[in-house]
Amino acid sequence: MDLAIFWFALIAVLWTGYLVLEGFDFGVGMLLSILPRGRDPEHRDKERRVLINTIGPVWDGNEVWLITAGGATFAAFPEWYATLFSGFYVPLLLILVALIVRGVAFEYRGKISDESWRRRCDVAIQVGSWVPAVLWGVAFANLVRGVELDAGHQYVGGLWALLSPFALLGGLVTTVLFLLHGAIFVALKTSGDIRERAVRLAHVLSWVAVVVAGGWAVWAQVAYSAPWTWAAVVVAAGALAGVVVTTRRSAEGRAFGLSAVVLIAAVVLIFGSMYPDVMPGLDGGESLTIGEAASTPYTLGVMTVVAVILTPLVVAYQAWTYWVFRRRLSVRDIPAPAGLTWKKIKDAAF
Amino acid sequence: MARWQFAVTTVYHFIFVPLTIGLAPLVAIMQTAWVRTGNERWLRLTKFFGKLFLINFAMGVVTGIVQEFQFGMNWSEYSRFVGDVFGAPLAIEALAAFFVESTFLGLWIFGWDRLNKKVHLACIWAVAVAVNLSAFFILAANSWMQHPVGARFNPETGRAEMESLWAILANNTLWAAFPHAVAAAFLTAGTFVAGIAAWWMVRLVRSGDETKVALARDVYRPAVVLGTVTMLVAGVGVGLSGDFQGKLMFEQQPGKMASAEALCEGTEGASFSILTIGDLSNSCEGVRHILEVPGLASYLGTGSFSGEESYLPGVYDVQAEYTERYGETNAADDPVSYTPNLALTYWSFRLMIGFAAGSAALALLALWFTRGGRVTGNPWFARVGIWAIPTPFLASSFGWIFTETGRQPWVVAPNPTGIDQVRLLTERGVSTVVSPGMVLASMIVFTVLYGVLAVVWVRLMHRYAVEGAPDTVRDESPEAQADDDADRPLSFAY
């Protein structure tokens, strides 16, 4: 098989890893104010901490899938990397800022025991989860739809061209799918009250996803895709129907597996629509093809060896991490806040 | 503008990086000492410095994400030119190092009561190895820009193409830069540990309270010694690797060496100037060296103090040679200056050496004060310890500023014994589709955001350092908890 095509598929796999794993991270972040209930602020904070700690040990490792997808694109398709990131400048900038504030907020939230500090961190976590959840969808929808490139493969469409109805609907699709994925993950990882609420929410969201994601997938398939990706649309539809059923029965394990299948099918649809380009041209204009964007056979060969050895290892030890932290969490597991107070921090003196 | 943005974000990233690289192994050593001896002092120190390590690590991670994408965003032409070569070490870094450090750090943070003691220890060692491995791969990428090897130029596509990954990983510039950067990171972390522990030791001894003095002797003195020994070894490592690197630089990037010395005319037995006055803003007129060590610059560059073989080319020679070889004008027909900013390279070189040497010298002093089990209550010892902490950070920053600005006007410097076409002027590397306004906007966004985060980081580091090692520590490992009831709260939660 042509190595460039293999790498196109491998990058799709890296994005799949990212969207499946960070998908529920984003979902959990977005649900931070939605799921916790009750009048008692202390209890509400504990419920928020339950949510955050369901992804506590793993969110950082999940995010590396994005870094690796970026690095792999640079190594295997430098033209794609250069055109994509200089072309989608503003969305990427917003995503980066969101990921920065979100990461810091996770780590620093518990370091200071102060109500307003925690509130600010919660805002940062939510903004840092909503913004990428929407923008990744917008970006991928644009890759499906095609973008305006010049003969030198530079993106010349400008910022507003990225905000077509199709792209905005794509943003809505990822947001809904990540919310759903996150709600199911919370249901799977918690026990008690919060678990029941998460299941109920997931069931409602699964119906929303049927409408929104179903509509977008059919639009993408009819307008921009090859016949064979109907298979991905059908699989996604079947899996989503399964999510509707399993969330009604509180079978979280199966629901989680099925919502992961939905995301995998979405990536197959997206990359299948792009093939054989990495950036299709808008309305049949200039395209950047896999062959034009690819590195030399030597570089692709070297990278193949590296990827084939390391990727299974990564999957293995990340799976082990999930096994180590497999226990469900509830408010009883959350220790008292261990951070310092602002007063102490202000009084600090060397 | 894109240059400024890259400089700001990179220097900012590199405030946190050396501490992470150096502190991870030190925390791992502390935890190893605890697991092997069972002595609680090491567990307390592990928890104490582990907390500071995590506060720092978070900043290192989030500032690093930006770097991975900035090449494509602001330097797309550069990315096209070098992607075939440059992308590989970046991708390998992510696959081989980032995954390990992020995953195993999560296991370490949350695994105190979930993992077998030895497995838990192995997690921090995995982190410690991975942070150094990532330094190796990113320096491989950077060293290639300084001294491109293992690549050919394809005239059809106008790009550099990789010929041999081994040649890139065996680049002698890399093998000089990697030990230098790692030694500097250990110097940073050693100073950090020693400085904080010194402050605590003095504070406890001065209280006069018997139990507190015992605490100083039992817990903080070993940390001072661990830190200072690390500083000394690292200081020697920095010096040796720096000297080796200087000699390579003389061969590979004579322009950088000449501007580091503000040497205008080539000379034999060139002096190393310690103080220079006059206008260094890119012209040699008016440069006055007022304090000099004869022959030292030649020695640093060539290994001999005087005679013919000690000849160092000056910036005039380099300009003349490069003009002949690479042309007088760039693509836009503007004349090209092949001389880096003299003031910047000259002073950053001196500040780097000064700060690093100062911090290593303090280590000797600290060892003298703590010799033979002694503890000291001398307030100056604490003060010097605290003031020493920022110096290796400054030395690292100036070292990078020197390395990177000394390479200008190139983004890929031509290799004198390599293929001439594998070279790229920085001005040709920037993205053409990104408007200056957009770069300015992102520059402002990053600067403001980073500024706010820096304030939070300093306050947290400061306060958690003042908080000190925990008074009570508990062995939380599953094998130590006989009553393994599932109702116990988590040992750590965000």
mmCIF file of C-alpha atoms in Angstrom, chain A residues 83-216:
data_model
loop_
_atom_site.group_PDB
_atom_site.id
_atom_site.type_symbol
_atom_site.label_atom_id
_atom_site.label_comp_id
_atom_site.label_asym_id
_atom_site.label_seq_id
_atom_site.Cartn_x
_atom_site.Cartn_y
_atom_site.Cartn_z
ATOM 1 C CA THR A 83 -1.722 25.289 4.908
ATOM 2 C CA LEU A 84 -4.178 24.141 7.550
ATOM 3 C CA PHE A 85 -2.761 25.961 10.538
ATOM 4 C CA SER A 86 -1.865 29.199 8.773
ATOM 5 C CA GLY A 87 -5.261 29.135 7.052
ATOM 6 C CA PHE A 88 -7.383 28.342 10.118
ATOM 7 C CA TYR A 89 -5.422 30.844 12.170
ATOM 8 C CA VAL A 90 -8.127 32.417 14.298
ATOM 9 C CA PRO A 91 -10.037 29.237 15.222
ATOM 10 C CA LEU A 92 -6.777 27.563 16.158
ATOM 11 C CA LEU A 93 -5.716 30.536 18.253
ATOM 12 C CA LEU A 94 -9.022 30.384 20.141
ATOM 13 C CA ILE A 95 -8.651 26.643 20.668
ATOM 14 C CA LEU A 96 -5.118 27.060 22.005
ATOM 15 C CA VAL A 97 -6.178 29.762 24.448
ATOM 16 C CA ALA A 98 -9.088 27.568 25.576
ATOM 17 C CA LEU A 99 -6.810 24.567 26.133
ATOM 18 C CA ILE A 100 -4.357 26.696 28.114
ATOM 19 C CA VAL A 101 -6.903 28.104 30.552
ATOM 20 C CA ARG A 102 -8.610 24.731 30.890
ATOM 21 C CA GLY A 103 -5.420 22.844 31.688
ATOM 22 C CA VAL A 104 -4.256 25.374 34.243
ATOM 23 C CA ALA A 105 -7.715 25.519 35.825
ATOM 24 C CA PHE A 106 -7.781 21.738 36.331
ATOM 25 C CA GLU A 107 -4.437 21.769 38.093
ATOM 26 C CA TYR A 108 -4.812 24.966 40.095
ATOM 27 C CA ARG A 109 -8.485 24.783 41.091
ATOM 28 C CA GLY A 110 -7.851 22.893 44.314
ATOM 29 C CA LYS A 111 -4.670 24.764 45.203
ATOM 30 C CA ILE A 112 -6.519 27.692 46.730
ATOM 31 C CA SER A 113 -9.487 27.126 49.028
ATOM 32 C CA ASP A 114 -11.574 30.103 48.142
ATOM 33 C CA GLU A 115 -15.069 30.290 46.745
ATOM 34 C CA SER A 116 -14.388 32.959 44.118
ATOM 35 C CA TRP A 117 -11.139 31.299 43.029
ATOM 36 C CA ARG A 118 -12.962 28.035 42.448
ATOM 37 C CA ARG A 119 -15.704 29.857 40.572
ATOM 38 C CA ARG A 120 -13.153 31.444 38.260
ATOM 39 C CA CYS A 121 -11.488 28.099 37.637
ATOM 40 C CA ASP A 122 -14.877 26.558 36.884
ATOM 41 C CA VAL A 123 -15.524 29.279 34.330
ATOM 42 C CA ALA A 124 -12.116 28.598 32.774
ATOM 43 C CA ILE A 125 -12.820 24.847 32.612
ATOM 44 C CA GLN A 126 -16.181 25.441 30.969
ATOM 45 C CA VAL A 127 -14.976 28.011 28.464
ATOM 46 C CA GLY A 128 -12.001 25.770 27.771
ATOM 47 C CA SER A 129 -14.356 22.890 27.036
ATOM 48 C CA TRP A 130 -17.129 24.622 25.061
ATOM 49 C CA VAL A 131 -14.855 26.560 22.720
ATOM 50 C CA PRO A 132 -12.837 23.612 21.342
ATOM 51 C CA ALA A 133 -15.939 21.390 21.270
ATOM 52 C CA VAL A 134 -17.602 23.853 18.890
ATOM 53 C CA LEU A 135 -14.527 24.861 16.898
ATOM 54 C CA TRP A 136 -13.207 21.388 16.122
ATOM 55 C CA GLY A 137 -16.553 20.657 14.521
ATOM 56 C CA VAL A 138 -16.414 23.879 12.497
ATOM 57 C CA ALA A 139 -12.871 23.104 11.365
ATOM 58 C CA PHE A 140 -13.618 19.529 10.292
ATOM 59 C CA ALA A 141 -16.825 20.516 8.548
ATOM 60 C CA ASN A 142 -14.782 22.987 6.499
ATOM 61 C CA LEU A 143 -12.382 20.212 5.523
ATOM 62 C CA VAL A 144 -15.350 18.160 4.339
ATOM 63 C CA ARG A 145 -16.905 21.059 2.460
ATOM 64 C CA GLY A 146 -13.664 22.240 0.885
ATOM 65 C CA VAL A 147 -11.777 25.493 1.259
ATOM 66 C CA GLU A 148 -10.523 28.116 -1.145
ATOM 67 C CA LEU A 149 -6.880 27.474 -2.014
ATOM 68 C CA ASP A 150 -4.640 29.231 -4.509
ATOM 69 C CA ALA A 151 -2.260 27.495 -6.887
ATOM 70 C CA GLY A 152 0.492 27.539 -4.245
ATOM 71 C CA HIS A 153 -1.805 25.685 -1.819
ATOM 72 C CA GLN A 154 -2.255 28.724 0.379
ATOM 73 C CA TYR A 155 -5.605 29.216 2.026
ATOM 74 C CA VAL A 156 -7.103 32.453 0.686
ATOM 75 C CA GLY A 157 -10.712 32.187 1.835
ATOM 76 C CA GLY A 158 -10.454 34.447 4.852
ATOM 77 C CA LEU A 159 -12.061 33.988 8.232
ATOM 78 C CA TRP A 160 -15.745 34.501 7.419
ATOM 79 C CA ALA A 161 -15.742 31.853 4.712
ATOM 80 C CA LEU A 162 -15.135 29.322 7.490
ATOM 81 C CA LEU A 163 -18.515 30.117 9.015
ATOM 82 C CA SER A 164 -20.897 28.661 6.445
ATOM 83 C CA PRO A 165 -24.181 27.096 7.654
ATOM 84 C CA PHE A 166 -22.754 23.638 6.999
ATOM 85 C CA ALA A 167 -19.677 24.397 9.129
ATOM 86 C CA LEU A 168 -21.691 25.939 11.946
ATOM 87 C CA LEU A 169 -23.960 22.937 12.009
ATOM 88 C CA GLY A 170 -20.799 20.818 12.190
ATOM 89 C CA GLY A 171 -19.802 22.764 15.299
ATOM 90 C CA LEU A 172 -23.185 22.044 16.819
ATOM 91 C CA VAL A 173 -22.793 18.349 16.000
ATOM 92 C CA THR A 174 -19.469 17.953 17.813
ATOM 93 C CA THR A 175 -20.807 19.907 20.773
ATOM 94 C CA VAL A 176 -23.859 17.672 21.101
ATOM 95 C CA LEU A 177 -21.866 14.480 20.559
ATOM 96 C CA PHE A 178 -19.265 15.490 23.163
ATOM 97 C CA LEU A 179 -21.962 16.462 25.657
ATOM 98 C CA LEU A 180 -23.583 13.089 25.130
ATOM 99 C CA HIS A 181 -20.275 11.232 25.314
ATOM 100 C CA GLY A 182 -19.369 13.129 28.501
ATOM 101 C CA ALA A 183 -22.722 12.489 30.162
ATOM 102 C CA ILE A 184 -22.408 8.772 29.459
ATOM 103 C CA PHE A 185 -18.840 8.793 30.779
ATOM 104 C CA VAL A 186 -19.967 10.475 34.010
ATOM 105 C CA ALA A 187 -22.735 7.889 34.341
ATOM 106 C CA LEU A 188 -20.159 5.158 33.878
ATOM 107 C CA LYS A 189 -17.653 6.562 36.358
ATOM 108 C CA THR A 190 -19.847 7.714 39.233
ATOM 109 C CA SER A 191 -22.328 6.219 41.628
ATOM 110 C CA GLY A 192 -25.360 7.511 43.443
ATOM 111 C CA ASP A 193 -27.416 10.529 42.705
ATOM 112 C CA ILE A 194 -25.193 12.095 40.128
ATOM 113 C CA ARG A 195 -25.039 8.912 38.100
ATOM 114 C CA GLU A 196 -28.821 8.805 37.750
ATOM 115 C CA ARG A 197 -28.946 12.420 36.665
ATOM 116 C CA ALA A 198 -26.184 11.789 34.111
ATOM 117 C CA VAL A 199 -28.046 8.821 32.614
ATOM 118 C CA ARG A 200 -31.263 10.803 32.302
ATOM 119 C CA LEU A 201 -29.441 13.701 30.655
ATOM 120 C CA ALA A 202 -27.631 11.330 28.306
ATOM 121 C CA HIS A 203 -30.932 9.870 27.188
ATOM 122 C CA VAL A 204 -32.323 13.310 26.336
ATOM 123 C CA LEU A 205 -29.087 14.264 24.576
ATOM 124 C CA SER A 206 -29.111 11.063 22.539
ATOM 125 C CA TRP A 207 -32.413 12.156 20.925
ATOM 126 C CA VAL A 208 -30.947 15.593 20.193
ATOM 127 C CA ALA A 209 -27.921 13.902 18.654
ATOM 128 C CA VAL A 210 -30.122 11.757 16.421
ATOM 129 C CA VAL A 211 -31.651 14.903 14.924
ATOM 130 C CA VAL A 212 -28.581 17.156 14.744
ATOM 131 C CA ALA A 213 -25.847 14.660 13.887
ATOM 132 C CA GLY A 214 -28.141 12.651 11.647
ATOM 133 C CA GLY A 215 -29.062 15.743 9.652
ATOM 134 C CA TRP A 216 -25.462 16.850 9.257
#
